[in-house]
Short mmCIF file of C-alpha atoms in Angstrom, two decimals:
data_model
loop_
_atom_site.label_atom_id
_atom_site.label_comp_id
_atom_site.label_asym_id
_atom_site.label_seq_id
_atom_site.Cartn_x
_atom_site.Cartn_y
_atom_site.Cartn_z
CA UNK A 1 16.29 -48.85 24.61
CA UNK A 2 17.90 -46.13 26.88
CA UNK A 3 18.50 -44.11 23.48
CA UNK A 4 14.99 -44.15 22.40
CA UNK A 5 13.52 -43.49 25.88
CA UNK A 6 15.80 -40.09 25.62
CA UNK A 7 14.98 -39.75 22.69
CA UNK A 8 11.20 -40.19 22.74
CA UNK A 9 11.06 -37.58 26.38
CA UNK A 10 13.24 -34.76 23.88
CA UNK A 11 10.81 -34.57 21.13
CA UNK A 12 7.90 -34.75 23.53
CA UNK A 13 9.61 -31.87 25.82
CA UNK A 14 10.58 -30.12 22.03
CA UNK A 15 6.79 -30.33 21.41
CA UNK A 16 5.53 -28.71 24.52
CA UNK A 17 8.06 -26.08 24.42
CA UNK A 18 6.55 -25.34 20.94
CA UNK A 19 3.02 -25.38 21.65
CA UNK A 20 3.30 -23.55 25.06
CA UNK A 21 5.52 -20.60 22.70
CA UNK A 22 2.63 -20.47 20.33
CA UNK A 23 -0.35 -20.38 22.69
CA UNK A 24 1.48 -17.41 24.42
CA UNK A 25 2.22 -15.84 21.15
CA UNK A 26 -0.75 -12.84 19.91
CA UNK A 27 -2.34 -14.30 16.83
CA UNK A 28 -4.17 -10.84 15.67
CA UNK A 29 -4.99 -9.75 12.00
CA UNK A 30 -4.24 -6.50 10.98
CA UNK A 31 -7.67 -4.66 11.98
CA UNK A 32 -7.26 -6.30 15.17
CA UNK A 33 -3.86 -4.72 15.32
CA UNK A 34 -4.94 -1.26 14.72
CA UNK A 35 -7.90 -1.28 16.71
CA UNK A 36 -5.23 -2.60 19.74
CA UNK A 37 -2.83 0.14 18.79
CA UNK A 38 -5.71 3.15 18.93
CA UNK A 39 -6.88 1.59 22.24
CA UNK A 40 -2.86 0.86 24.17
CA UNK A 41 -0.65 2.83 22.56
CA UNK A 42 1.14 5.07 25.56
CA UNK A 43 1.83 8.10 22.91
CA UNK A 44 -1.17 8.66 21.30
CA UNK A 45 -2.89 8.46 25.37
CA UNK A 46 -0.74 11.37 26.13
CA UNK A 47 -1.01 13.14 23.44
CA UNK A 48 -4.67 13.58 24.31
CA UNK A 49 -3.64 15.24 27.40
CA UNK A 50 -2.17 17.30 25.50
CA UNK A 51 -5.41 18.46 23.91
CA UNK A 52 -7.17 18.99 27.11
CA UNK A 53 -4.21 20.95 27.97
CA UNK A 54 -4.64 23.37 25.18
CA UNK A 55 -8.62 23.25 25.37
CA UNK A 56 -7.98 24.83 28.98
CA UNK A 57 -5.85 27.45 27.60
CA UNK A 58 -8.67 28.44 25.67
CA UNK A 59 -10.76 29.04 28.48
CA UNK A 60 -7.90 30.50 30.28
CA UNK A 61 -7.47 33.14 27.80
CA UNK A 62 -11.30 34.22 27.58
CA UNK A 63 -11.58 34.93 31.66
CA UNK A 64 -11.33 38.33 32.76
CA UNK A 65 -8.93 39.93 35.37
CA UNK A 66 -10.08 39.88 39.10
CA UNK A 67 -11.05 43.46 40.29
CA UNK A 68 -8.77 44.99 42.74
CA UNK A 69 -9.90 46.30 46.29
CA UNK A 70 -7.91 48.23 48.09
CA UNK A 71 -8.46 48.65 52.29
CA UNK A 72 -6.82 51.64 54.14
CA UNK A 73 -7.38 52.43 57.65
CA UNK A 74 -5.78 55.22 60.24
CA UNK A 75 -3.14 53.51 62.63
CA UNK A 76 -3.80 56.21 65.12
CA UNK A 77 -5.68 58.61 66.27
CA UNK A 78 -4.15 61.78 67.51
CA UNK A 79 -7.31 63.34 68.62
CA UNK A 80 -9.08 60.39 70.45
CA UNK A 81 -5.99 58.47 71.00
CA UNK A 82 -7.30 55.35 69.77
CA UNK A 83 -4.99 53.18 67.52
CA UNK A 84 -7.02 51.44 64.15
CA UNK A 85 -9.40 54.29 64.47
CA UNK A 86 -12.23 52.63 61.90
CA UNK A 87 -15.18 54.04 63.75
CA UNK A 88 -17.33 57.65 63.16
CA UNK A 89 -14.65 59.88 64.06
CA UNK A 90 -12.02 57.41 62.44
CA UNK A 91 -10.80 57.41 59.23
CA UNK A 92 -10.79 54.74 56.17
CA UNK A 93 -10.26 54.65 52.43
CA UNK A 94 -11.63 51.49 50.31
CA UNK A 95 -11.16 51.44 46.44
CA UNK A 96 -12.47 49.57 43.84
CA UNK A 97 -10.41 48.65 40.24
CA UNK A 98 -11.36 46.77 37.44
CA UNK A 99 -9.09 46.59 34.16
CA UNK A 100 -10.82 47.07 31.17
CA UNK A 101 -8.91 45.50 27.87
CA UNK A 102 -9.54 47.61 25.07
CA UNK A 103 -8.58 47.04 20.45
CA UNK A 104 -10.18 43.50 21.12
CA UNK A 105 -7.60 42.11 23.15
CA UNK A 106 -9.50 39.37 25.09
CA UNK A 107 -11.02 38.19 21.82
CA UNK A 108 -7.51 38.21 19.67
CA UNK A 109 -6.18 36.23 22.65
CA UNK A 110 -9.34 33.45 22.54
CA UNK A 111 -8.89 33.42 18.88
CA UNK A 112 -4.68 32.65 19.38
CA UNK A 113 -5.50 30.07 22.01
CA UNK A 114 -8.02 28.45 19.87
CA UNK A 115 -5.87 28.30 16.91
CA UNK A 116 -3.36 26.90 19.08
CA UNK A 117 -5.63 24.08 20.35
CA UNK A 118 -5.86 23.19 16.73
CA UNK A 119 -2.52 23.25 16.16
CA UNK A 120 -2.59 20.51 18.97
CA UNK A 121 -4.65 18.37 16.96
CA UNK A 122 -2.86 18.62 14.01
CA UNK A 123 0.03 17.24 15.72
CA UNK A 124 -2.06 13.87 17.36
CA UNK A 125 -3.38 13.57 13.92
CA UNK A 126 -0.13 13.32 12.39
CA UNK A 127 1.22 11.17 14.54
CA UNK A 128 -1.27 9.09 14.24
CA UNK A 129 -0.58 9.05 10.67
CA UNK A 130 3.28 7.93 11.36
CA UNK A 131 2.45 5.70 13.74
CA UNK A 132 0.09 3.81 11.90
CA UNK A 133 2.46 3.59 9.51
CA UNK A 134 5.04 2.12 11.30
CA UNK A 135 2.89 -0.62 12.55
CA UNK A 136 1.40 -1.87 9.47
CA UNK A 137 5.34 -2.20 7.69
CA UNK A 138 6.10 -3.83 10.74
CA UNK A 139 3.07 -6.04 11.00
CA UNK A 140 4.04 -7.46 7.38
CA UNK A 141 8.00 -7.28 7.65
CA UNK A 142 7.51 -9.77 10.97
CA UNK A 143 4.97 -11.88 8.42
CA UNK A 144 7.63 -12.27 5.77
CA UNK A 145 10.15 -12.82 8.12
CA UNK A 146 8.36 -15.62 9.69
CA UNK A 147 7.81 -17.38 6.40
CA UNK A 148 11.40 -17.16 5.44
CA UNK A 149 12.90 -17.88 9.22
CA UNK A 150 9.93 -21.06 8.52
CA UNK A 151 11.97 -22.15 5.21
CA UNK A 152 15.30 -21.60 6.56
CA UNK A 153 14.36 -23.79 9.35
CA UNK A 154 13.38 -26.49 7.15
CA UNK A 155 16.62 -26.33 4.95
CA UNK A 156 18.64 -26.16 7.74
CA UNK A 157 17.18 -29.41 9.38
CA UNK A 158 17.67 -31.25 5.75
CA UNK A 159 21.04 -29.78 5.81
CA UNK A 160 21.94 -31.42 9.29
CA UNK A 161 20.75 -34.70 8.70
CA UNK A 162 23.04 -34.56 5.54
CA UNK A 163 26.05 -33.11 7.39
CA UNK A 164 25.23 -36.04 10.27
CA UNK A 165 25.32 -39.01 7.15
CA UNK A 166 28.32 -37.33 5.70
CA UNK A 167 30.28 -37.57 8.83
CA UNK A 168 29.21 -41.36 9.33
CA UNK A 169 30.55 -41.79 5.50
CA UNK A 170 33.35 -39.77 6.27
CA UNK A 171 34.74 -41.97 9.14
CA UNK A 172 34.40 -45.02 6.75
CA UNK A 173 36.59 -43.57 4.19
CA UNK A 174 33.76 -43.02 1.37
CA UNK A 175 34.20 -39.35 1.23
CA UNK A 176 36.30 -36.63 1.30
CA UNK A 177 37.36 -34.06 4.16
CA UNK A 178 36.82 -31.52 1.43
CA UNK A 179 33.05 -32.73 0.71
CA UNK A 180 32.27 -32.99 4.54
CA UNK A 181 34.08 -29.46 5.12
CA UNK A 182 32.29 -27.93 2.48
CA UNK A 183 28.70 -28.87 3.45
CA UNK A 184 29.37 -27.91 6.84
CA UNK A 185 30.37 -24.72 5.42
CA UNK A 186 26.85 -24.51 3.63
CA UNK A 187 25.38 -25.12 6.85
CA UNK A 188 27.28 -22.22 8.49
CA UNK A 189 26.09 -20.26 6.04
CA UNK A 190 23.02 -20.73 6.23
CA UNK A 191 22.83 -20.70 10.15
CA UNK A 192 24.23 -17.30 9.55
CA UNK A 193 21.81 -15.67 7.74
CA UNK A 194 18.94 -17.45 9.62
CA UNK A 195 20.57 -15.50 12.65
CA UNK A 196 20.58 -12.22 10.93
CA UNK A 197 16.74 -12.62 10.16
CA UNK A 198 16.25 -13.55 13.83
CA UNK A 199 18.08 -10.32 14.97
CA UNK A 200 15.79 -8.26 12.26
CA UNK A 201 12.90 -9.70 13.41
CA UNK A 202 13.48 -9.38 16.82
CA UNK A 203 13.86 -5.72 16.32
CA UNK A 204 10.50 -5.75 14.29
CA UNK A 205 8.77 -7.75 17.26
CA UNK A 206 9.99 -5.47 20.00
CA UNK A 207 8.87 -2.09 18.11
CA UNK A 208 5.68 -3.99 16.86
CA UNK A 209 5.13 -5.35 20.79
CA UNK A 210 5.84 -1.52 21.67
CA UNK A 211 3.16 0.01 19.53
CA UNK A 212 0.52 -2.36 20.59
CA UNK A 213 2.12 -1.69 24.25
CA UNK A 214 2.05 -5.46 24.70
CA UNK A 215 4.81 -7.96 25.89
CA UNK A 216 3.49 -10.87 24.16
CA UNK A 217 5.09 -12.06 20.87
CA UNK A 218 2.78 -10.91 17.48
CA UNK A 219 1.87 -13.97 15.43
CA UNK A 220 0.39 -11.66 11.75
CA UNK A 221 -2.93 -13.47 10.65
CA UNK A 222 -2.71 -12.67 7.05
CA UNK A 223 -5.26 -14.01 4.29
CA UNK A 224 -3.85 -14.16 0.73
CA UNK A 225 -7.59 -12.09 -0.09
CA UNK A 226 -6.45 -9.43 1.73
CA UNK A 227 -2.79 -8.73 -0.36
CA UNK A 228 -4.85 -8.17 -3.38
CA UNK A 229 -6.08 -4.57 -1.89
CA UNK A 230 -2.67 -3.33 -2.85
CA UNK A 231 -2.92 -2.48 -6.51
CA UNK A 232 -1.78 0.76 -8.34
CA UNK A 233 -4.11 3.86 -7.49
CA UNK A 234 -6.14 4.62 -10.31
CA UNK A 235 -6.43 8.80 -9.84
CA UNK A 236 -4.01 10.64 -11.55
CA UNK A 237 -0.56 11.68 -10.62
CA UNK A 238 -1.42 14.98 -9.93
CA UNK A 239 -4.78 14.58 -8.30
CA UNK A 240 -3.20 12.40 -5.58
CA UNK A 241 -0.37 15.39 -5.25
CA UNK A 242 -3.90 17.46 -4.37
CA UNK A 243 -5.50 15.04 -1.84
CA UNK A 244 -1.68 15.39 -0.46
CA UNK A 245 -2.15 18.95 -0.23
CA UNK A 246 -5.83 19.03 1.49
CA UNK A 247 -5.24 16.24 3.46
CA UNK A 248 -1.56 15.99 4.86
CA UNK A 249 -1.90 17.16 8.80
CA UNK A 250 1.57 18.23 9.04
CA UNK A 251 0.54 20.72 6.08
CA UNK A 252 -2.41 21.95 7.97
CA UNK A 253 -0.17 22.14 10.51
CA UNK A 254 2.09 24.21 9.15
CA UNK A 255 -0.93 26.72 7.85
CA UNK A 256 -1.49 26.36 11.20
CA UNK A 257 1.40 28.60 12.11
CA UNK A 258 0.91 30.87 9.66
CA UNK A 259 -3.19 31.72 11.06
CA UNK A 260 -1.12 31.54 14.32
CA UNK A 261 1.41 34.39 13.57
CA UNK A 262 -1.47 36.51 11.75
CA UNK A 263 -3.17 36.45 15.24
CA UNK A 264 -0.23 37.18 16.97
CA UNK A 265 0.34 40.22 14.67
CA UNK A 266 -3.58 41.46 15.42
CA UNK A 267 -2.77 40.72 18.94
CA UNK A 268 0.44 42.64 19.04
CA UNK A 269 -1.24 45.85 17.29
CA UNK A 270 -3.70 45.69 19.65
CA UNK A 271 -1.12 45.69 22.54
CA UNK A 272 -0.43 49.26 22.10
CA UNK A 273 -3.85 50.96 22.80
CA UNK A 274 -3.18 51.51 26.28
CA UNK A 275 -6.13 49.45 28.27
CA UNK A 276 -8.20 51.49 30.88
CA UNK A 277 -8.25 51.01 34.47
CA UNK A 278 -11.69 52.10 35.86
CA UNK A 279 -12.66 52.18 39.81
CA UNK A 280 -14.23 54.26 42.67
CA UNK A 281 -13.54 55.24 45.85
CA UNK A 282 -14.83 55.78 49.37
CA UNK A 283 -12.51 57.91 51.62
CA UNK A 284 -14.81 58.46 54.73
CA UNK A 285 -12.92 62.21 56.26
CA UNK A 286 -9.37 62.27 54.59
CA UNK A 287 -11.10 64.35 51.57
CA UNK A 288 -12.69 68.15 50.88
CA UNK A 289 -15.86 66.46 52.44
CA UNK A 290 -16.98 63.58 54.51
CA UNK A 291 -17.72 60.16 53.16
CA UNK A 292 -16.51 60.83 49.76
CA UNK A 293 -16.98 59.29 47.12
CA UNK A 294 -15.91 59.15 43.92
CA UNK A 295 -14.98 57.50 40.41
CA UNK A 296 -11.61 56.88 38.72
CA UNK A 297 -10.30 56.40 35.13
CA UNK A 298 -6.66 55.76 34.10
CA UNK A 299 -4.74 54.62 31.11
CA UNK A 300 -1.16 54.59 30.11
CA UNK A 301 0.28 57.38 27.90
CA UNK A 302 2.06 55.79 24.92
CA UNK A 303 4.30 57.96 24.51
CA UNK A 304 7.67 56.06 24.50
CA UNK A 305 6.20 52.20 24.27
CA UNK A 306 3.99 51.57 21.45
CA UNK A 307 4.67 47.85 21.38
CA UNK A 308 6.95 48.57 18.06
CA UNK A 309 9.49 45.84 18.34
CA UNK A 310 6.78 43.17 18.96
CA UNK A 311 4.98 44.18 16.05
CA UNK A 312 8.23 44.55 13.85
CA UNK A 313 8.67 40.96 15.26
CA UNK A 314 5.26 39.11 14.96
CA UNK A 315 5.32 40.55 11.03
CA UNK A 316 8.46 38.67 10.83
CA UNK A 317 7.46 35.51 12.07
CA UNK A 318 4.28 35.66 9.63
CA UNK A 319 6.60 36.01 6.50
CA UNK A 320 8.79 33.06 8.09
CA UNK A 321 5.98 30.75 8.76
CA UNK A 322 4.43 31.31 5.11
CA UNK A 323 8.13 30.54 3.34
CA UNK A 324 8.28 27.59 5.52
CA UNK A 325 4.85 26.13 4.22
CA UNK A 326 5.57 26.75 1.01
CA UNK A 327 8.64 24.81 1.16
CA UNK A 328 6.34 21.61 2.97
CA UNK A 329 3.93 22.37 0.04
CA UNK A 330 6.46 21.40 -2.50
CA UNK A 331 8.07 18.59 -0.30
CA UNK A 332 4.72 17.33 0.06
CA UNK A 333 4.20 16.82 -3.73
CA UNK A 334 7.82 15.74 -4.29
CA UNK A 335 7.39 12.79 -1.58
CA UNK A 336 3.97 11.97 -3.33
CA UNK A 337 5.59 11.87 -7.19
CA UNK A 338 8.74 9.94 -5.57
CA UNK A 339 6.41 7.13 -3.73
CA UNK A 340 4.58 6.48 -7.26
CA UNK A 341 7.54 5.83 -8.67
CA UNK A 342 8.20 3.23 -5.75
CA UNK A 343 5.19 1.77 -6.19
CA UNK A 344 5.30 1.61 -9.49
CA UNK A 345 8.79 -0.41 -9.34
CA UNK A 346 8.02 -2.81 -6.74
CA UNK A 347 4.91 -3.91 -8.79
CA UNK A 348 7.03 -4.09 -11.99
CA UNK A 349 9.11 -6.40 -9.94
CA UNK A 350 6.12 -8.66 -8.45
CA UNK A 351 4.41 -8.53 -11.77
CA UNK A 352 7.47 -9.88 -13.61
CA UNK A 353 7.73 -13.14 -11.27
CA UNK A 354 5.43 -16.00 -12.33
CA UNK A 355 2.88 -16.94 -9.75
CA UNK A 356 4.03 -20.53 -10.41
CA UNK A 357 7.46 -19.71 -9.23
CA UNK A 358 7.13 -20.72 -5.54
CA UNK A 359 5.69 -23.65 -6.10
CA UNK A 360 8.02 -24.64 -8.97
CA UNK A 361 11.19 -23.76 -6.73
CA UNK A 362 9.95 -25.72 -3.73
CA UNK A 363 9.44 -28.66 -5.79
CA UNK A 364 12.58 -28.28 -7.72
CA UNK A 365 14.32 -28.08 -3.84
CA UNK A 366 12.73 -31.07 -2.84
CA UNK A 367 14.20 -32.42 -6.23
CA UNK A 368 17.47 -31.49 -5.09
CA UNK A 369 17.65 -33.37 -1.75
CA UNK A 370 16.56 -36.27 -3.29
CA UNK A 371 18.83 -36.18 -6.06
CA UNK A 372 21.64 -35.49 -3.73
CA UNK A 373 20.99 -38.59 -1.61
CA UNK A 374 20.91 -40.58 -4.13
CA UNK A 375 24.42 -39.47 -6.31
CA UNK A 376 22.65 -38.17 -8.81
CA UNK A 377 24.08 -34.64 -8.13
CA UNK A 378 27.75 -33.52 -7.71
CA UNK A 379 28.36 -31.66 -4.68
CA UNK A 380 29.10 -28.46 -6.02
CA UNK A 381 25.32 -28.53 -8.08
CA UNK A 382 23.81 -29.00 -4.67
CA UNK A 383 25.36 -27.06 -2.79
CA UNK A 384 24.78 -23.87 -5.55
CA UNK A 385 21.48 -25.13 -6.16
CA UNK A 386 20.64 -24.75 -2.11
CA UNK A 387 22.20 -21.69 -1.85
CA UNK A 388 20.43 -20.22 -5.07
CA UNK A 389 17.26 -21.49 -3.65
CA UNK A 390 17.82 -19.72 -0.19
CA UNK A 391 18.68 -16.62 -1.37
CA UNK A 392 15.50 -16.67 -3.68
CA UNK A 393 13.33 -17.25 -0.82
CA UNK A 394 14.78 -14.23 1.06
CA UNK A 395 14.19 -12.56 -1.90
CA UNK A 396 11.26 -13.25 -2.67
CA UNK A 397 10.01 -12.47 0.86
CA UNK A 398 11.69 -9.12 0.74
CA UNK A 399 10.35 -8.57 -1.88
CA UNK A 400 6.47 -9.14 -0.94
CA UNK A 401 6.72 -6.70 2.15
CA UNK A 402 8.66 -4.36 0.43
CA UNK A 403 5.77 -4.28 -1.74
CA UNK A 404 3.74 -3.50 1.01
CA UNK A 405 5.44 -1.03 2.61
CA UNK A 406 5.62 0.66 -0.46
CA UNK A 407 1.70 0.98 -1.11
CA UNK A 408 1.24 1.71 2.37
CA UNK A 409 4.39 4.68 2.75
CA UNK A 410 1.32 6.00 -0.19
CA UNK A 411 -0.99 6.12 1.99
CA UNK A 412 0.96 7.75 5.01
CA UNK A 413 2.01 10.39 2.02
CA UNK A 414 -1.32 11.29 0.54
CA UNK A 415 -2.66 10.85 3.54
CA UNK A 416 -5.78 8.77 2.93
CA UNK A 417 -6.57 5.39 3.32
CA UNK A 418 -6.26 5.03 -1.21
CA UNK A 419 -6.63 0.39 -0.60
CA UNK A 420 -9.32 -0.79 1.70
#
């Protein structure tokens, strides 16, 4: 009685335990997941900052300079004695400067800002693109992962109630040390590998859990309707390699850098007209007359500084920038044509199991057990017939988000959403 009152307060405990885990756990589909990720996520937040930070450089760079006044007043008067001498028979100087950019400048530097603000953009919308990425082959790797962890859990229960009779038979002398050793060496086994997918999910929750930039465990709502969306894209090879090419951001981006280092060149050129500095002046008795005044116009001579090695420099970096996006424009279609063939494997591979195949292998495991409890199988059938069983499930699982993450690494590549 003692036994089953322990017994009885376990499970019930076991049960709680379970149901308190799963009502903290965050059941979301994956459109709820992606509208939490564009609303939490910590990198794409600050990366908006960043755009306000380059929007202000914008406006920074179309301002003009202050003017410049310039006060001077006598110390002393000789004559009158009188020290700060500002009145009638004092004396005082005040000028007035303004700079005056000439070539364009203000305008080449509102049009570099700009395309730097862009640039900015570029950069949130391709990671963005990554990101996304990331979440949704983590979102399915942690559903996968669940449904084998789910099976393993299963066998491995089976398994212990069979090690548990063994032992009892064991102590009466009906079996062998050899048959009890080597079921308890199945059951290491698969303990094993049940740990390593732990430890890989655990690593899928906790970069999953940082995306969402939550601390609650992600439970995947998946409908079986929704897999179906994955299918091979029906455009042509080499008019996805073009929606590649218009759409990629990091692509813009890097024609981005080229516009960039054209402006810079303009800029640059336009750095060596000298600018002019225009002002007047009003010197009340230190000039040819009293209260003079007069107006002012100056500009460097460019005689030894003509902004040559700036020049020589920004045509350099235009050259660079436009051998570097050439080289992303053929990476670009290389990781497109490579991805196909991915995709074109992994559905090979689904295509070639029978849909029938779960079902017959879980019946066929259930088989198994049965058999096995009742002598009808050696030892060594069930214990390769478990193991071949486990290993298919893994498999097969593998398999299904690989599949997955191989239509959606499309996407991130072409850079379009191609399976809604």
């Amino acid at each position: 009685m003692r036994l089953l009152l322990i017994v009885f307060f376990s499970f019930f405990f076991f049960q709680n335990t379970k149901s308190a885990l799963a009502q903290d756990s965050l059941h979301i589909s994956l459109r709820q997941a992606d509208s939490l990720f564009l609303k939490n996520n910590l990198l794409l937040l600050a990366e908006r900052f960043r755009i306000d930070a380059s929007q202000a450089q914008v406006l920074q760079a179309s301002l003009y300079d202050n003017p410049n006044v310039t006060l001077e007043v006598s110390s002393f008067n000789s004559e009158t004695r009188r020290v700060l001498d500002v009145g009638r028979q004092g004396e005082k100087i005040i000028s007035v400067q303004q700079l005056l950019y000439t070539a364009g400048k203000r305008n080449k530097r509102i049009a570099l800002a700009s395309e730097a603000a862009r640039l900015t953009e570029l950069e949130l919308l391709d990671l963005l693109r990554g990101l996304r990425f990331d979440l949704r082959s983590r979102f399915y790797s942690i559903y996968f992962q669940q449904l084998t962890l789910n099976r393993f859990n299963q066998q491995i229960a089976t398994l212990e109630t069979t090690v548990s009779a063994y032992e009892k038979q064991y102590e009466r002398n009906n079996i062998s040390l050899r048959e009890l050793l080597r079921l308890k060496a199945l059951l290491f086994q698969l303990n094993n590998d049940r740990t390593e997918i732990v430890f890989q999910l655990a690593d899928d929750q906790r970069a999953l859990r940082t995306l969402l930039s939550v601390d609650q465990p992600i439970q995947p709502r998946v409908r079986d309707a929704t897999l179906p969306r994955y299918h091979l894209p029906t455009q042509p090879d080499d008019t996805l390699q073009q929606m590649a090419l218009r759409n990629r951001p990091d692509l813009k981006a890097s024609e981005s850098l080229i516009r960039q280092a054209e402006l810079n060149y303009n800029l640059q050129k336009s750095l060596a007209v000298p600018d002019l500095r225009v002002g007047g002046t009003y010197d009340q008795a230190g000039s040819y007359i009293q209260n003079y005044v007069g107006l002012s116009v100056s500009a460097d001579i460019p005689v030894f500084n003509r902004n040559q090695g700036a020049i020589r420099a920004a045509r350099s970096q235009i050259n660079y920038q436009s051998q570097l996006q050439r080289q992303k424009a053929i990476q670009v279609g290389n990781e497109v044509v490579t991805s196909l063939q991915k995709v074109r494997e992994v559905e090979r591979r689904v295509q070639s199991i029978e849909r029938s195949f779960t079902d017959q292998f879980d019946e066929l495991n259930r088989g198994v057990i049965i058999s096995f409890q009742k002598g009808n199988l050696t030892l060594i059938e069930f214990v390769d017939l478990i193991e071949a069983y486990n290993d298919s499930v893994r498999q097969l699982n593998r398999l299904k988000a690989d599949r997955i993450s191989a239509y959606e690494e499309l996407n991130y590549l072409v850079g379009e959403e191609l399976f809604r």
